[in-house]
XYZ file of C-alpha atoms in Angstrom:
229
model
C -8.288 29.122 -2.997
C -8.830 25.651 -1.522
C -12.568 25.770 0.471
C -12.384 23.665 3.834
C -14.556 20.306 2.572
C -11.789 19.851 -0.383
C -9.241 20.342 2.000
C -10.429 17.496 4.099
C -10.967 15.156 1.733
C -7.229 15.865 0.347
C -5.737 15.463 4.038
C -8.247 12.413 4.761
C -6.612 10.840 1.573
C -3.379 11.322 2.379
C -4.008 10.237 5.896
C -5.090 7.156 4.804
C -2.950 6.495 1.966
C 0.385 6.933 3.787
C -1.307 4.788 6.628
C -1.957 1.928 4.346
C 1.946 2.034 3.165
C 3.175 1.981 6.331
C 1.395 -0.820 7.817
C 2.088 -2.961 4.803
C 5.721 -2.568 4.469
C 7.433 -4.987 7.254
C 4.541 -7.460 5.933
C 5.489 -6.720 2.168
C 9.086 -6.715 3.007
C 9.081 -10.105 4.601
C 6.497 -11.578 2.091
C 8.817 -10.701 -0.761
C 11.858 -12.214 1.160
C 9.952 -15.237 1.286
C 8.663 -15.175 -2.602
C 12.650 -14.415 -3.613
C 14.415 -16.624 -1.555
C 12.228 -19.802 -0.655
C 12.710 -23.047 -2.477
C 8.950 -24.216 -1.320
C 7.239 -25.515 -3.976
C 4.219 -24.131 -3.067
C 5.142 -20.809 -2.886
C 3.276 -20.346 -6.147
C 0.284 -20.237 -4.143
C 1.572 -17.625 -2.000
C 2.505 -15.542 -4.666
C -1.118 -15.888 -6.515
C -2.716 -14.969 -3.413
C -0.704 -12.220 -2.978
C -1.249 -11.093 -6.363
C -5.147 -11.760 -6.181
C -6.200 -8.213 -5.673
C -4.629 -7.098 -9.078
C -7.042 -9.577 -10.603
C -10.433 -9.577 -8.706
C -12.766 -6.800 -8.750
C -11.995 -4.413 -5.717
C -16.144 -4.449 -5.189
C -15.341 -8.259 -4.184
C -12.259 -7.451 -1.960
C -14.418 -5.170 0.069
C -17.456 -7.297 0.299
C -15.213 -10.123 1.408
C -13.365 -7.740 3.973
C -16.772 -6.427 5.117
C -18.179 -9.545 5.727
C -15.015 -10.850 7.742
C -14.441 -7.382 9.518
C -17.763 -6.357 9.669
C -19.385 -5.744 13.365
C -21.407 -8.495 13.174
C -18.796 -11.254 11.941
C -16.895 -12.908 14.686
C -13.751 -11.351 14.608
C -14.991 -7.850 13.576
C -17.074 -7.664 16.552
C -13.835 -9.203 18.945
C -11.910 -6.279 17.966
C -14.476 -3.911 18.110
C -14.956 -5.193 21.890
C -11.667 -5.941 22.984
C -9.580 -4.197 21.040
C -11.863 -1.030 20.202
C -10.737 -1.316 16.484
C -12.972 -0.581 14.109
C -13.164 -1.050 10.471
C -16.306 -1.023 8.647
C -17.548 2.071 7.726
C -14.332 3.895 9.358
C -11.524 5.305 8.190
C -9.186 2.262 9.288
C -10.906 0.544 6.959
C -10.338 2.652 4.087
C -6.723 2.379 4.898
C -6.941 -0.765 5.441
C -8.836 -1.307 1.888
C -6.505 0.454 0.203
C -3.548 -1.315 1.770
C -4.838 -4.646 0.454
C -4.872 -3.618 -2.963
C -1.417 -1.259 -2.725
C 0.104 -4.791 -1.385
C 0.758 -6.350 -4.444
C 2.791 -3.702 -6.083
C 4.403 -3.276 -2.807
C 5.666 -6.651 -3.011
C 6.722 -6.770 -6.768
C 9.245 -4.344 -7.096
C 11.094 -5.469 -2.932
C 11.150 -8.922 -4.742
C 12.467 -8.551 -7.810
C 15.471 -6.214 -6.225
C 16.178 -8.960 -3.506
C 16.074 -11.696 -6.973
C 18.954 -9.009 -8.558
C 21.098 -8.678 -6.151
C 24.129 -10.737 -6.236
C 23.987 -13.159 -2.969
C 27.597 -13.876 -2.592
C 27.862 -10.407 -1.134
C 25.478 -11.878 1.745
C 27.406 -14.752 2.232
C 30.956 -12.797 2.038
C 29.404 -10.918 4.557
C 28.639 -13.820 6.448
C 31.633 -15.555 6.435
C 33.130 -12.318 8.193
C 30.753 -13.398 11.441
C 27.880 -11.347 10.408
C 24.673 -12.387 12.029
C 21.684 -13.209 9.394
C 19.856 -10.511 10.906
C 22.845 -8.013 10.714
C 23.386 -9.298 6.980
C 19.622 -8.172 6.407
C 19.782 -5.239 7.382
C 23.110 -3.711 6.731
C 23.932 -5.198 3.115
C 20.266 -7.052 1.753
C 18.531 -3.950 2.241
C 20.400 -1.457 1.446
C 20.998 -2.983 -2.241
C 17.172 -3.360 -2.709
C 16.413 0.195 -1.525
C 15.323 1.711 -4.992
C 12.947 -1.398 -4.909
C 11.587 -0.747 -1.474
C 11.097 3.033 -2.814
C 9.420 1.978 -5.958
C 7.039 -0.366 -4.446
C 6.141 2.392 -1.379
C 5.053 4.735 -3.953
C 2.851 2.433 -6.613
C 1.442 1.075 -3.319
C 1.193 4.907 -2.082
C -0.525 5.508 -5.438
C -2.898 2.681 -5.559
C -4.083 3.445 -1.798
C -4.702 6.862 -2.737
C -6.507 6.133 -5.704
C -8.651 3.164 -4.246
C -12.464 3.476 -4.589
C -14.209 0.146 -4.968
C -13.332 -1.728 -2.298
C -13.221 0.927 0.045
C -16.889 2.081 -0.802
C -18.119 -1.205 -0.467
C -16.284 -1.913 2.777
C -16.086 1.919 4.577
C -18.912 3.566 2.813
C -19.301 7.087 1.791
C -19.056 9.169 4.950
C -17.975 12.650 4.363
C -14.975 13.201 6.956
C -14.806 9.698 7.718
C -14.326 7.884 4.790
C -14.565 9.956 1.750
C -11.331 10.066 -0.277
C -10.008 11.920 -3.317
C -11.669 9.198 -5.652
C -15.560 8.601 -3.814
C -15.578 12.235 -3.379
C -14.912 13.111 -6.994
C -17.857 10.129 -7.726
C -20.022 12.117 -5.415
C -19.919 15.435 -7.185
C -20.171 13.647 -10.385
C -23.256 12.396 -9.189
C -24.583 15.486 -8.371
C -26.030 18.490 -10.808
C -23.524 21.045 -10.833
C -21.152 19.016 -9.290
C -18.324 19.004 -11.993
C -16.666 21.781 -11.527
C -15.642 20.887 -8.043
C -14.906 17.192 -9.184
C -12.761 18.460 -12.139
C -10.648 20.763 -9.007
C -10.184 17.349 -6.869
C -9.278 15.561 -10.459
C -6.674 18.478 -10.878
C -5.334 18.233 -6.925
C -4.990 13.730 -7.465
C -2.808 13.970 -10.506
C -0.656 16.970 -9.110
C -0.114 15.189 -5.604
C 0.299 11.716 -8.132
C 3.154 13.043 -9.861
C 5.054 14.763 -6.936
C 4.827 11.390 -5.363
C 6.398 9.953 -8.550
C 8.904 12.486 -9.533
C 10.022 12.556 -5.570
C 10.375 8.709 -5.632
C 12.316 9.104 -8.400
C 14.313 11.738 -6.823
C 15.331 9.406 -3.946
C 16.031 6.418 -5.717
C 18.500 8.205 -8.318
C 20.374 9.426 -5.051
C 20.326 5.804 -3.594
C 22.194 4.541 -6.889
C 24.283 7.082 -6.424
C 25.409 6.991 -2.899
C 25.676 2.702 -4.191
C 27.754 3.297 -6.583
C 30.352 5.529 -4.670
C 30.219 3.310 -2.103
């Protein structure tokens, strides 16, 4: 049976996994627009600083976000007293961590289905007195669901998996900011600890699988509900 503290870090993780998705999918969506459809030169830049997470050690991500977002830089301590938001050493800032580093293989997959899909359907559309906007939504997306779906659940499994820069930027606060991956570190850490890190190893690669098997569930039906369309 599942003892309370594991079942808090599991729900804590999963809180601020699907958190991190959410909030980064309208930005990935219309970063990946831009990346696919933009002839601006310098959208080379864009798309290394997207990509820059993938490359840099997450220890510097969360150094650099804690020293942005922390209470005593400028703008961390404007939202803290305006806004009431809170990131450093809270869980918004794990989520918010983790939705950095998810955002880059959020952004991949949307972009390379928008690059596939065949953009003379748009403009047929179009030419039948579509608005842009209804275009989007109605034909655009639609063909670059399995995309979408792919990217939502490597960025799913990144957030949920994220550990250095959310320990440098949120800390290790048990119910606060201790996920799946800083708790297992924890009981590593501590004598007679593995046997409770090995069940929280166990419970990330069952919930890591579901998430991929589910994903690939949904995006088999989308091809199929494409294709008989």
């Amino acid at each position: 049976m599942v003892d309370p503290a594991t079942l808090e870090v599991l729900s804590l993780s999963l809180w601020v996994a699907t958190t991190a998705v959410l909030f980064s999918l309208i930005p990935a969506l219309a970063v990946a627009w831009f990346l696919a459809r933009s002839r601006w030169r310098g959208k080379m830049l864009v798309d290394a600083l997207v990509h820059l997470p993938l490359v840099m050690p997450p220890v510097v991500t969360g150094y650099l976000l804690l020293i942005a977002l922390g209470r005593n830089s400028v703008l961390g301590a404007w939202l803290a007293d305006t806004v009431g938001l809170v990131f450093a050493f809270h869980w918004t800032g794990a989520a918010l961590a983790g939705a950095i580093m998810g955002f880059p293989l959020l952004v991949r997959p949307i972009r390379l289905s928008l690059e596939a899909i065949d953009q003379r359907v748009e403009h047929a559309a179009a030419t039948l007195g579509a608005a842009p906007l209804w275009v989007a939504l109605t034909v655009t997306l639609p063909l670059a669901l399995p995309g979408v779906i792919a990217g939502l659940v490597l960025a799913f499994a990144r957030a949920l998996g994220e550990f250095g820069a959310t320990i440098t930027f949120a800390s290790n606060i048990p119910g606060e900011t201790r996920t799946l991956p800083i708790a297992i570190y924890t009981f590593i850490q501590v004598p007679g600890g593995e046997s409770r890190a090995a069940w929280l190893i166990l419970i990330s690669v069952a919930v890591s699988l579901a998430a991929l098997v589910v994903s690939e569930l949904i995006a088999r039906r989308v091809k199929r509900l494409q294709a008989a369309a």
